[in-house]
């Protein structure tokens, strides 16, 4: 009997993971306040990274009355995102945080509802819908027209943000954001600013965890939600009008392979599935959010990083001007640019994602004295996957992982998939990944073709702004050379 107790105790200890030292573990207020302070000072991700350096690749802590397991270990990440996918949900706290802005949509849904929504939304991001590059060209021409003459400083971050929203609006609604006119009672500039405020507000609410009901009222967030909702309602009315017309005409049989196909418009297809105005608006705004912020941030990141490597820009320029009008093959085979984009996603599109454990489960590693035993994760624990710290692991990406070094990707072709997750992984992999990479690649090629040189006009350090993805609060201030 004593032997059995001893064995059970040893097994239990082996399954336990290290706990971050805290004053108390009921509410975890000390770590919550530290995180809030770090977020306010734009160094939250660095603070998280320093904890991994102290504790190892997997550890536990209590924050805002939530028990967390933090990990940057590829084997554990694979288990959370894929092997034990059914054991982890987006969770009720994320739904509550995002509810005032976009309700319960794909990025907050779980279970059957998540599967239904993903199946319904997937057609919007079929490659053939945006692989016709005339889709981008007109908007890129307008974007370039807003860039001042050679040698003058321009902040590309807000320009890329509006550009990305325009393209996402075209993809989803068949109409660019720039089409907003005074008759709608809302300008595109006002909407862009409100959209940013909503996204930032969602992240603040999410960090409050269980203590969200005690968060002070945020009037800027509330007012911005109203502006964003007004914009969504414009297209909801169009969707409902289309639905009524579609029902009157009757459902037509799909056309055969040889017959001309009707152009796919996400707004119209969604209207065939839904007739609830609030549900329609939530889906439209949710898709606009994930379909724009990633591309805007990645474009700004790549341009800002390249502005500090003018010789690399000149090399890419010489390669780009040989291409002419880019095709899918050109984008796929432009290896040196793909390395830049990989490095840009490594530096930028990497924050963290927390998922709620809905069942007692075990992760492959991180437990025991040496941190190599399996880890028992009790039901109700929040699992936070920190890709920001993962993508800076020296044992995976080298001792220069903090530096902008696209050349590293020439020797990283056999990199384990779960060590590099710019768009998450498993069933929850970003549904707009191909769309984002295509837009970024095409836009950068066109910029490289037009501008033979680029110079950085901002020596300030990176200032983190955490949203759906990461962005630089100091923008992307550069100057272009023209022929």
Coordinates of C-alpha atoms in Angstrom, one line a residue:
X1 CA 0.0 0.0 0.0
X2 CA 2.8 2.4 0.9
X3 CA 4.5 1.5 -2.3
X4 CA 1.4 2.3 -4.3
X5 CA 1.0 5.7 -2.6
X6 CA 4.7 6.4 -3.2
X7 CA 4.3 5.6 -7.0
X8 CA 1.1 7.7 -7.2
X9 CA 2.9 10.6 -5.5
X10 CA 5.8 10.4 -7.9
X11 CA 3.5 10.2 -10.9
X12 CA 1.6 13.2 -9.7
X13 CA 4.7 15.3 -9.1
X14 CA 6.0 14.4 -12.5
X15 CA 2.8 15.7 -14.1
X16 CA 3.0 19.0 -12.3
X17 CA 4.5 22.1 -14.0
X18 CA 6.5 24.9 -12.5
X19 CA 4.5 27.8 -11.1
X20 CA 5.6 31.4 -11.5
X21 CA 6.4 33.0 -8.1
X22 CA 3.5 35.2 -7.0
X23 CA 2.4 36.8 -3.8
X24 CA -1.0 35.1 -4.0
X25 CA -2.8 32.7 -6.4
X26 CA -6.4 33.4 -5.7
X27 CA -6.7 36.4 -8.0
X28 CA -3.2 36.8 -9.2
X29 CA -3.5 40.6 -8.9
X30 CA 0.3 41.1 -8.7
X31 CA 0.9 39.5 -12.2
X32 CA -2.2 41.2 -13.6
X33 CA -1.0 44.6 -12.5
X34 CA 2.5 43.9 -13.8
X35 CA 1.0 43.0 -17.1
X36 CA -1.2 46.1 -17.3
X37 CA 1.8 48.2 -16.5
X38 CA 3.9 46.5 -19.1
X39 CA 1.1 46.9 -21.7
X40 CA 0.8 50.6 -20.9
X41 CA 4.5 51.0 -21.4
X42 CA 4.3 48.9 -24.7
X43 CA 6.5 46.1 -23.4
X44 CA 4.0 43.4 -22.6
X45 CA 5.5 40.8 -25.0
X46 CA 9.0 41.5 -23.7
X47 CA 7.8 41.0 -20.2
X48 CA 6.2 37.7 -21.2
X49 CA 9.4 36.6 -22.8
X50 CA 11.5 37.4 -19.7
X51 CA 9.2 35.1 -17.7
X52 CA 10.0 32.2 -20.1
X53 CA 13.7 33.0 -19.7
X54 CA 13.3 32.6 -16.0
X55 CA 10.9 29.7 -15.9
X56 CA 11.5 27.6 -19.0
X57 CA 9.4 26.8 -22.0
X58 CA 6.2 25.9 -20.1
X59 CA 5.0 27.2 -16.7
X60 CA 1.9 28.1 -14.8
X61 CA 0.6 31.3 -13.1
X62 CA -2.6 32.9 -11.9
X63 CA -3.7 36.2 -13.6
X64 CA -7.0 38.1 -13.2
X65 CA -8.5 35.1 -11.3
X66 CA -7.6 32.7 -14.1
X67 CA -5.3 29.8 -13.9
X68 CA -2.9 29.8 -16.9
X69 CA -0.4 27.5 -18.4
X70 CA 2.0 29.5 -20.6
X71 CA 4.0 27.6 -23.3
X72 CA 6.3 28.3 -26.2
X73 CA 7.1 24.6 -26.6
X74 CA 6.3 23.2 -30.2
X75 CA 5.2 19.8 -28.9
X76 CA 2.7 21.4 -26.5
X77 CA 1.5 23.8 -29.1
X78 CA 0.9 21.0 -31.5
X79 CA -1.2 19.2 -28.8
X80 CA -3.2 22.3 -28.1
X81 CA -3.9 23.3 -31.7
X82 CA -4.2 19.8 -33.3
X83 CA -3.7 16.6 -31.4
X84 CA -6.0 17.6 -28.5
X85 CA -8.0 20.2 -30.4
X86 CA -11.3 19.1 -28.9
X87 CA -10.0 19.8 -25.4
X88 CA -9.5 23.5 -26.0
X89 CA -12.0 26.3 -26.8
X90 CA -11.9 30.0 -27.6
X91 CA -13.7 30.3 -24.3
X92 CA -16.4 32.4 -22.7
X93 CA -14.1 35.2 -21.7
X94 CA -13.1 36.0 -25.3
X95 CA -16.7 35.9 -26.3
X96 CA -17.6 38.3 -23.5
X97 CA -14.7 40.6 -24.3
X98 CA -15.6 40.9 -28.1
X99 CA -19.4 40.8 -27.7
X100 CA -20.1 44.6 -27.8
X101 CA -18.2 44.9 -31.1
X102 CA -18.6 41.8 -33.2
X103 CA -20.7 39.4 -31.1
X104 CA -20.0 35.6 -31.3
X105 CA -18.3 35.1 -34.6
X106 CA -15.6 32.7 -36.0
X107 CA -12.7 34.0 -33.8
X108 CA -14.8 33.6 -30.6
X109 CA -17.0 30.6 -31.5
X110 CA -16.6 27.0 -30.2
X111 CA -18.0 23.5 -30.9
X112 CA -20.7 23.0 -33.5
X113 CA -21.1 26.7 -34.0
X114 CA -17.4 27.1 -34.9
X115 CA -17.6 24.3 -37.4
X116 CA -20.7 25.7 -39.0
X117 CA -19.3 29.2 -39.2
X118 CA -15.9 28.1 -40.6
X119 CA -17.7 26.1 -43.3
X120 CA -20.0 29.1 -44.2
X121 CA -17.1 31.6 -44.3
X122 CA -14.4 29.5 -46.1
X123 CA -15.7 30.2 -49.6
X124 CA -14.9 33.9 -49.2
X125 CA -11.2 33.1 -49.1
X126 CA -11.0 30.7 -52.0
X127 CA -7.8 31.5 -53.9
X128 CA -9.5 32.0 -57.2
X129 CA -11.5 34.9 -55.8
X130 CA -8.4 37.1 -55.2
X131 CA -5.7 35.5 -57.5
X132 CA -6.8 37.7 -60.4
X133 CA -4.4 40.5 -59.6
X134 CA -6.5 43.2 -61.3
X135 CA -8.3 43.0 -58.0
X136 CA -5.4 44.8 -56.4
X137 CA -4.0 47.0 -59.1
X138 CA -6.4 49.9 -59.0
X139 CA -6.1 50.3 -55.3
X140 CA -2.3 50.1 -55.4
X141 CA -2.3 52.9 -58.0
X142 CA -4.4 55.0 -55.6
X143 CA -2.1 54.1 -52.7
X144 CA 1.0 55.1 -54.7
X145 CA -0.6 58.4 -55.7
X146 CA -0.8 59.3 -52.0
X147 CA 3.0 58.9 -51.5
X148 CA 4.8 62.3 -51.6
X149 CA 7.6 63.1 -54.1
X150 CA 11.1 61.6 -53.8
X151 CA 12.9 62.3 -50.5
X152 CA 9.9 63.4 -48.5
X153 CA 9.0 61.5 -45.3
X154 CA 5.8 59.4 -45.4
X155 CA 4.2 57.2 -42.7
X156 CA 3.1 54.2 -44.6
X157 CA 1.4 52.5 -41.6
X158 CA -2.0 54.5 -41.8
X159 CA -1.9 54.3 -45.6
X160 CA -1.5 50.5 -45.6
X161 CA -4.2 50.2 -42.9
X162 CA -6.7 52.1 -45.1
X163 CA -5.5 50.2 -48.2
X164 CA -6.0 46.8 -46.5
X165 CA -9.5 47.8 -45.3
X166 CA -10.4 48.9 -48.8
X167 CA -9.3 45.6 -50.3
X168 CA -11.0 43.6 -47.6
X169 CA -14.2 45.6 -48.1
X170 CA -14.0 44.9 -51.9
X171 CA -13.5 41.2 -51.3
X172 CA -16.3 40.9 -48.8
X173 CA -18.8 43.5 -49.9
X174 CA -17.9 44.1 -53.5
X175 CA -17.3 47.7 -52.7
X176 CA -14.2 49.5 -51.3
X177 CA -14.3 51.4 -48.1
X178 CA -13.4 54.5 -50.1
X179 CA -16.9 54.4 -51.5
X180 CA -18.3 55.8 -48.3
X181 CA -19.7 59.2 -49.0
X182 CA -21.3 61.9 -46.8
X183 CA -24.8 60.5 -47.7
X184 CA -24.0 57.5 -45.5
X185 CA -23.4 59.8 -42.6
X186 CA -19.9 58.4 -42.0
X187 CA -16.6 59.1 -43.7
X188 CA -14.0 56.4 -44.4
X189 CA -11.4 58.3 -42.2
X190 CA -13.8 58.3 -39.3
X191 CA -14.5 54.6 -39.8
X192 CA -10.8 53.7 -39.9
X193 CA -10.1 55.5 -36.7
X194 CA -13.1 53.9 -35.0
X195 CA -12.1 50.4 -36.2
X196 CA -8.6 50.8 -34.6
X197 CA -10.2 52.0 -31.3
X198 CA -12.5 49.0 -31.3
X199 CA -9.7 46.5 -31.9
X200 CA -7.5 48.0 -29.2
X201 CA -10.5 48.1 -26.8
X202 CA -11.2 44.4 -27.4
X203 CA -7.7 43.5 -26.4
X204 CA -7.9 45.6 -23.2
X205 CA -11.2 43.9 -22.3
X206 CA -9.7 40.5 -23.0
X207 CA -6.8 41.1 -20.6
X208 CA -9.2 41.8 -17.8
X209 CA -10.3 38.1 -17.8
X210 CA -12.8 37.3 -15.1
X211 CA -12.5 40.8 -13.7
X212 CA -14.0 42.5 -16.8
X213 CA -17.2 43.5 -14.9
X214 CA -15.0 45.7 -12.7
X215 CA -13.3 47.5 -15.7
X216 CA -14.0 51.2 -15.8
X217 CA -16.4 52.4 -18.5
X218 CA -14.6 53.0 -21.8
X219 CA -16.6 55.7 -23.6
X220 CA -14.1 55.8 -26.5
X221 CA -14.7 52.1 -27.1
X222 CA -18.4 52.4 -26.9
X223 CA -18.6 55.4 -29.3
X224 CA -16.2 53.6 -31.7
X225 CA -18.4 50.5 -31.6
X226 CA -21.4 52.7 -32.6
X227 CA -19.5 54.1 -35.6
X228 CA -18.4 50.6 -36.7
X229 CA -21.9 49.3 -36.3
X230 CA -23.3 52.1 -38.5
X231 CA -20.9 51.1 -41.2
X232 CA -21.9 47.4 -40.9
X233 CA -25.6 48.3 -41.0
X234 CA -25.2 49.9 -44.4
X235 CA -24.2 46.6 -45.9
X236 CA -26.7 44.6 -43.7
X237 CA -29.5 46.5 -45.4
X238 CA -28.1 45.7 -48.8
X239 CA -27.7 42.0 -47.8
X240 CA -31.3 41.8 -46.7
X241 CA -32.5 43.5 -49.8
X242 CA -30.6 41.0 -51.9
X243 CA -32.0 38.1 -49.9
X244 CA -35.5 39.2 -50.5
X245 CA -34.8 39.6 -54.3
X246 CA -33.0 36.2 -54.3
X247 CA -36.0 34.5 -52.6
X248 CA -38.4 36.0 -55.1
X249 CA -36.4 34.8 -58.1
X250 CA -36.1 31.3 -56.6
X251 CA -33.1 29.2 -56.0
X252 CA -31.3 28.4 -59.3
X253 CA -29.5 25.2 -60.1
X254 CA -25.7 25.6 -60.2
X255 CA -24.3 26.3 -63.7
X256 CA -22.3 23.7 -65.5
X257 CA -18.6 23.8 -66.1
X258 CA -18.9 25.3 -69.5
X259 CA -21.4 28.0 -68.6
X260 CA -20.4 31.5 -67.4
X261 CA -20.5 31.6 -63.6
X262 CA -21.9 34.4 -61.6
X263 CA -19.3 36.5 -59.7
X264 CA -19.0 35.5 -56.1
X265 CA -19.9 38.2 -53.6
X266 CA -19.5 37.2 -49.9
X267 CA -22.1 39.7 -48.7
X268 CA -24.7 38.1 -51.0
X269 CA -23.8 34.5 -50.3
X270 CA -23.9 35.2 -46.5
X271 CA -27.4 36.7 -47.0
X272 CA -28.6 33.4 -48.5
X273 CA -27.6 31.7 -45.2
X274 CA -28.7 34.3 -42.7
X275 CA -31.6 36.7 -42.2
X276 CA -30.9 38.0 -38.7
X277 CA -29.6 41.6 -39.1
X278 CA -27.4 41.4 -36.0
X279 CA -25.9 38.1 -37.0
X280 CA -25.2 39.4 -40.4
X281 CA -23.5 42.5 -39.1
X282 CA -21.3 40.6 -36.6
X283 CA -20.1 38.3 -39.4
X284 CA -19.3 41.1 -41.8
X285 CA -17.4 43.1 -39.2
X286 CA -15.6 40.1 -37.8
X287 CA -14.4 39.1 -41.3
X288 CA -13.4 42.7 -42.0
X289 CA -11.3 42.7 -38.8
X290 CA -9.4 39.5 -39.5
X291 CA -9.2 40.3 -43.3
X292 CA -7.4 43.7 -42.9
X293 CA -5.3 44.1 -39.8
X294 CA -2.9 41.2 -40.5
X295 CA -2.1 42.4 -44.0
X296 CA -1.7 46.1 -43.0
X297 CA 0.6 45.2 -40.1
X298 CA 2.7 42.8 -42.2
X299 CA 3.1 45.4 -45.0
X300 CA 4.2 48.1 -42.6
X301 CA 6.5 45.7 -40.8
X302 CA 8.3 44.5 -44.0
X303 CA 8.6 48.0 -45.4
X304 CA 10.0 49.4 -42.1
X305 CA 12.5 46.6 -41.8
X306 CA 13.6 46.9 -45.4
X307 CA 14.1 50.6 -45.0
X308 CA 17.0 49.8 -42.7
X309 CA 18.5 47.5 -45.4
X310 CA 18.7 49.8 -48.5
X311 CA 21.1 47.4 -50.2
X312 CA 18.7 44.5 -49.8
X313 CA 15.9 46.7 -51.2
X314 CA 18.1 47.6 -54.2
X315 CA 18.7 43.8 -54.8
X316 CA 15.0 43.1 -54.6
X317 CA 14.2 46.0 -56.9
X318 CA 16.5 44.6 -59.6
X319 CA 14.8 41.2 -59.3
X320 CA 11.3 42.7 -59.3
X321 CA 11.6 44.8 -62.4
X322 CA 12.4 41.7 -64.4
X323 CA 9.0 40.3 -63.6
X324 CA 6.6 42.7 -65.2
X325 CA 3.0 42.1 -64.1
X326 CA 3.3 39.5 -61.3
X327 CA 1.7 36.2 -61.7
X328 CA 1.1 33.4 -59.2
X329 CA 4.2 31.7 -60.3
X330 CA 6.2 34.9 -60.0
X331 CA 5.1 35.4 -56.4
X332 CA 5.8 31.8 -55.5
X333 CA 9.2 31.8 -57.1
X334 CA 10.4 35.2 -55.8
X335 CA 12.4 33.4 -53.1
X336 CA 14.3 36.4 -51.7
X337 CA 11.1 38.3 -51.2
X338 CA 9.4 35.3 -49.6
X339 CA 12.3 35.2 -47.2
X340 CA 11.6 38.9 -46.3
X341 CA 7.9 38.2 -45.8
X342 CA 8.7 35.1 -43.6
X343 CA 11.0 37.3 -41.5
X344 CA 8.3 40.0 -41.4
X345 CA 5.8 37.5 -40.0
X346 CA 8.4 36.2 -37.6
X347 CA 8.9 39.7 -36.3
X348 CA 5.4 40.9 -36.4
X349 CA 2.5 38.5 -36.8
X350 CA 3.4 36.8 -33.6
X351 CA 1.8 37.7 -30.3
X352 CA -0.1 35.1 -28.2
X353 CA -3.4 33.2 -28.2
X354 CA -5.2 31.9 -25.1
X355 CA -7.6 28.9 -25.3
X356 CA -9.8 27.6 -22.5
X357 CA -9.2 24.0 -21.5
X358 CA -12.7 22.4 -21.5
X359 CA -11.6 19.0 -20.1
X360 CA -8.8 17.4 -18.0
X361 CA -6.0 16.8 -20.4
X362 CA -2.3 16.1 -20.6
X363 CA 0.4 18.0 -22.7
X364 CA 3.5 16.2 -23.8
X365 CA 6.2 18.0 -22.0
X366 CA 7.0 20.7 -19.3
X367 CA 6.4 18.7 -16.1
X368 CA 8.6 17.3 -13.4
X369 CA 11.9 18.4 -11.9
X370 CA 13.6 18.8 -15.3
X371 CA 10.6 20.0 -17.3
X372 CA 10.6 17.0 -19.6
X373 CA 7.7 15.0 -18.3
X374 CA 4.1 15.2 -19.5
X375 CA 2.0 18.0 -17.9
X376 CA -1.5 17.5 -16.5
X377 CA -3.8 20.5 -17.3
X378 CA -7.0 20.6 -15.2
X379 CA -10.3 21.6 -16.8
X380 CA -10.8 25.4 -16.7
X381 CA -7.2 26.3 -17.2
X382 CA -6.4 28.9 -19.9
X383 CA -3.6 27.7 -22.2
X384 CA -1.6 30.6 -23.6
X385 CA 0.5 29.9 -26.6
X386 CA 3.1 32.6 -27.0
X387 CA 4.4 32.7 -30.6
X388 CA 6.2 36.0 -29.9
X389 CA 8.6 34.2 -27.6
X390 CA 8.6 31.0 -29.7
X391 CA 9.8 32.9 -32.8
X392 CA 12.7 34.3 -30.8
X393 CA 14.1 31.0 -29.5
X394 CA 17.8 31.0 -30.2
X395 CA 17.8 27.1 -30.3
X396 CA 15.4 27.2 -33.2
X397 CA 16.1 30.5 -35.1
X398 CA 19.7 31.2 -34.0
X399 CA 21.4 33.5 -31.7
X400 CA 20.5 36.4 -34.0
X401 CA 16.7 35.6 -33.7
X402 CA 16.0 39.2 -32.6
X403 CA 17.6 40.7 -35.8
X404 CA 16.0 41.2 -39.2
X405 CA 17.8 38.6 -41.2
X406 CA 15.8 37.2 -44.1
X407 CA 18.9 35.2 -45.2
X408 CA 18.2 32.8 -42.3
X409 CA 15.3 31.2 -44.3
X410 CA 17.6 29.7 -46.9
X411 CA 18.7 27.2 -44.2
X412 CA 15.3 26.9 -42.4
X413 CA 13.5 25.0 -45.2
X414 CA 13.2 21.9 -43.0
X415 CA 11.9 23.9 -40.0
X416 CA 9.3 22.0 -38.0
X417 CA 5.8 23.4 -38.8
X418 CA 5.0 23.8 -35.1
X419 CA 8.1 26.0 -34.5
X420 CA 6.8 28.7 -36.9
X421 CA 3.2 29.7 -36.5
X422 CA 2.5 33.2 -38.0
X423 CA -1.0 32.2 -38.8
X424 CA -1.7 29.7 -36.0
X425 CA -2.1 26.0 -36.9
X426 CA -4.4 23.0 -36.8
X427 CA -8.1 23.3 -37.5
X428 CA -8.0 26.9 -36.2
X429 CA -5.4 28.0 -38.7
X430 CA -6.1 31.5 -40.0
X431 CA -8.8 31.2 -42.7
X432 CA -7.4 34.2 -44.6
X433 CA -3.7 33.2 -44.6
X434 CA -3.5 32.8 -48.4
X435 CA -5.3 36.0 -49.0
X436 CA -3.0 37.9 -46.6
X437 CA 0.2 36.5 -48.1
X438 CA -1.0 37.1 -51.7
X439 CA -1.9 40.7 -51.0
X440 CA 1.4 41.4 -49.2
X441 CA 3.5 39.8 -51.9
X442 CA 1.8 41.6 -54.8
X443 CA 1.9 45.0 -53.1
X444 CA 5.5 44.7 -52.2
X445 CA 6.5 43.6 -55.7
X446 CA 4.7 46.6 -57.2
X447 CA 6.4 48.9 -54.7
X448 CA 9.8 47.4 -55.5
X449 CA 9.2 47.9 -59.2
X450 CA 8.2 51.5 -58.8
X451 CA 10.7 52.7 -56.2
X452 CA 14.5 51.8 -56.7
X453 CA 15.4 52.9 -53.2
X454 CA 14.1 53.4 -49.7
X455 CA 15.4 55.1 -46.6
X456 CA 14.3 54.9 -42.9
X457 CA 13.1 58.2 -41.4
X458 CA 12.6 57.0 -37.9
X459 CA 15.3 55.9 -35.5
X460 CA 13.0 55.2 -32.6
X461 CA 12.7 51.7 -31.2
X462 CA 9.8 49.4 -31.8
X463 CA 6.6 50.4 -29.9
X464 CA 4.3 47.4 -29.6
X465 CA 0.6 47.7 -30.2
X466 CA -1.2 44.4 -29.7
X467 CA -4.4 43.7 -31.6
X468 CA -5.5 40.7 -33.7
X469 CA -1.8 41.0 -34.8
X470 CA 1.1 43.2 -33.8
X471 CA 1.9 46.6 -35.1
X472 CA 4.5 49.4 -34.4
X473 CA 3.0 52.3 -32.6
X474 CA 5.6 54.5 -34.2
X475 CA 4.4 53.7 -37.6
X476 CA 6.5 53.0 -40.7
X477 CA 8.1 56.3 -41.6
X478 CA 10.2 56.1 -44.7
X479 CA 11.3 58.0 -47.8
X480 CA 11.3 56.6 -51.3
X481 CA 13.6 57.2 -54.2
X482 CA 12.0 57.5 -57.7
X483 CA 13.5 56.9 -61.1

